[in-house]
PDB file of C-alpha atoms in Angstrom:
ATOM      1  CA  UNK A  27     119.193 103.953  68.413  1.00 66.00           C
ATOM      2  CA  UNK A  28     119.931 105.683  71.457  1.00 64.00           C
ATOM      3  CA  UNK A  29     120.563 108.735  70.092  1.00 67.00           C
ATOM      4  CA  UNK A  30     117.401 108.967  67.545  1.00 73.00           C
ATOM      5  CA  UNK A  31     114.719 107.455  70.169  1.00 84.00           C
ATOM      6  CA  UNK A  32     115.786 109.338  73.450  1.00 88.00           C
ATOM      7  CA  UNK A  33     118.098 112.270  72.862  1.00 89.00           C
ATOM      8  CA  UNK A  34     116.208 113.474  70.006  1.00 90.00           C
ATOM      9  CA  UNK A  35     112.648 112.754  72.175  1.00 92.00           C
ATOM     10  CA  UNK A  36     114.670 114.883  75.090  1.00 93.00           C
ATOM     11  CA  UNK A  37     115.404 117.423  72.575  1.00 91.00           C
ATOM     12  CA  UNK A  38     111.630 117.803  71.218  1.00 92.00           C
ATOM     13  CA  UNK A  39     109.615 118.277  74.979  1.00 93.00           C
ATOM     14  CA  UNK A  40     112.864 120.603  76.031  1.00 94.00           C
ATOM     15  CA  UNK A  41     113.252 122.174  72.562  1.00 91.00           C
ATOM     16  CA  UNK A  42     109.191 122.327  71.183  1.00 90.00           C
ATOM     17  CA  UNK A  43     110.516 120.342  68.133  1.00 89.00           C
ATOM     18  CA  UNK A  44     111.545 117.569  66.406  1.00 88.00           C
ATOM     19  CA  UNK A  45     110.700 113.818  64.614  1.00 88.00           C
ATOM     20  CA  UNK A  46     107.728 111.632  66.425  1.00 88.00           C
ATOM     21  CA  UNK A  47     109.305 107.937  66.123  1.00 87.00           C
ATOM     22  CA  UNK A  48     106.037 105.476  65.247  1.00 88.00           C
ATOM     23  CA  UNK A  49     107.149 103.988  68.464  1.00 86.00           C
ATOM     24  CA  UNK A  50     106.915 107.055  70.562  1.00 84.00           C
ATOM     25  CA  UNK A  51     103.411 108.059  69.015  1.00 87.00           C
ATOM     26  CA  UNK A  52     102.140 104.393  69.753  1.00 91.00           C
ATOM     27  CA  UNK A  53     103.207 104.087  73.452  1.00 85.00           C
ATOM     28  CA  UNK A  54     105.777 100.773  72.052  1.00 87.00           C
ATOM     29  CA  UNK A  55     108.452 102.743  73.897  1.00 85.00           C
ATOM     30  CA  UNK A  56     108.829 104.170  77.431  1.00 86.00           C
ATOM     31  CA  UNK A  57     108.588 107.700  77.319  1.00 88.00           C
ATOM     32  CA  UNK A  58     110.377 107.947  81.298  1.00 91.00           C
ATOM     33  CA  UNK A  59     114.112 108.741  79.790  1.00 89.00           C
ATOM     34  CA  UNK A  60     112.996 111.202  76.978  1.00 91.00           C
ATOM     35  CA  UNK A  61     111.625 113.080  80.580  1.00 93.00           C
ATOM     36  CA  UNK A  62     114.030 112.357  82.572  1.00 94.00           C
ATOM     37  CA  UNK A  63     116.907 113.820  79.351  1.00 93.00           C
ATOM     38  CA  UNK A  64     115.005 116.759  79.073  1.00 95.00           C
ATOM     39  CA  UNK A  65     116.278 118.880  81.670  1.00 96.00           C
ATOM     40  CA  UNK A  66     120.645 118.266  80.943  1.00 96.00           C
ATOM     41  CA  UNK A  67     119.552 118.826  77.346  1.00 95.00           C
ATOM     42  CA  UNK A  68     117.258 122.030  78.524  1.00 95.00           C
ATOM     43  CA  UNK A  69     120.118 123.524  80.344  1.00 96.00           C
ATOM     44  CA  UNK A  70     122.814 122.443  77.432  1.00 95.00           C
ATOM     45  CA  UNK A  71     120.105 124.537  74.481  1.00 93.00           C
ATOM     46  CA  UNK A  72     120.118 127.104  76.732  1.00 94.00           C
ATOM     47  CA  UNK A  73     124.212 127.841  77.944  1.00 95.00           C
ATOM     48  CA  UNK A  74     124.640 126.301  74.737  1.00 93.00           C
ATOM     49  CA  UNK A  75     121.843 126.198  71.201  1.00 89.00           C
ATOM     50  CA  UNK A  76     124.766 124.803  68.666  1.00 91.00           C
ATOM     51  CA  UNK A  77     127.198 122.760  70.806  1.00 92.00           C
ATOM     52  CA  UNK A  78     127.110 119.202  72.143  1.00 94.00           C
ATOM     53  CA  UNK A  79     126.743 120.409  75.847  1.00 95.00           C
ATOM     54  CA  UNK A  80     123.059 119.290  75.658  1.00 93.00           C
ATOM     55  CA  UNK A  81     123.872 115.880  75.012  1.00 91.00           C
ATOM     56  CA  UNK A  82     126.872 115.386  77.205  1.00 94.00           C
ATOM     57  CA  UNK A  83     124.977 116.703  80.032  1.00 95.00           C
ATOM     58  CA  UNK A  84     122.350 113.723  78.831  1.00 93.00           C
ATOM     59  CA  UNK A  85     124.784 111.114  78.861  1.00 91.00           C
ATOM     60  CA  UNK A  86     126.339 112.013  81.885  1.00 95.00           C
ATOM     61  CA  UNK A  87     122.990 112.143  83.893  1.00 94.00           C
ATOM     62  CA  UNK A  88     122.290 108.484  81.770  1.00 90.00           C
ATOM     63  CA  UNK A  89     125.138 106.868  83.365  1.00 92.00           C
ATOM     64  CA  UNK A  90     124.930 108.802  87.006  1.00 94.00           C
ATOM     65  CA  UNK A  91     121.097 106.923  86.989  1.00 90.00           C
ATOM     66  CA  UNK A  92     123.023 103.543  85.688  1.00 89.00           C
ATOM     67  CA  UNK A  93     126.085 103.814  88.515  1.00 93.00           C
ATOM     68  CA  UNK A  94     123.669 104.959  90.986  1.00 93.00           C
ATOM     69  CA  UNK A  95     121.416 101.397  89.869  1.00 90.00           C
ATOM     70  CA  UNK A  96     124.393  99.302  89.804  1.00 90.00           C
ATOM     71  CA  UNK A  97     125.170 100.514  93.547  1.00 89.00           C
ATOM     72  CA  UNK A  98     122.412 100.141  94.819  1.00 83.00           C
ATOM     73  CA  UNK A  99     122.575  96.164  94.239  1.00 77.00           C
ATOM     74  CA  UNK A 100     123.283  94.096  96.530  1.00 75.00           C
ATOM     75  CA  UNK A 101     126.931  91.798  96.904  1.00 73.00           C
ATOM     76  CA  UNK A 102     126.640  88.882  95.657  1.00 65.00           C
ATOM     77  CA  UNK A 103     127.068  85.689  97.887  1.00 62.00           C
ATOM     78  CA  UNK A 104     129.868  82.933  96.192  1.00 63.00           C
ATOM     79  CA  UNK A 105     129.160  79.317  98.952  1.00 61.00           C
TER      80      UNK A 105
END
């Protein structure tokens, strides 16, 4: 699901071609994540158009954003 729904849409935004699933067509799935991931996919396509660099860069950015969100959460106190 991650590959098709987010990375495929990010690649579609970055490369201007690709499939549009019904979730994106009807607005069921949020378009923010593919928009954010389209920048590293675009950069990866620029430096390695036939390789896996776009996917690795997108996954790296997604992991960094998840870690940043976890780091901002307040510590829970156990009383």
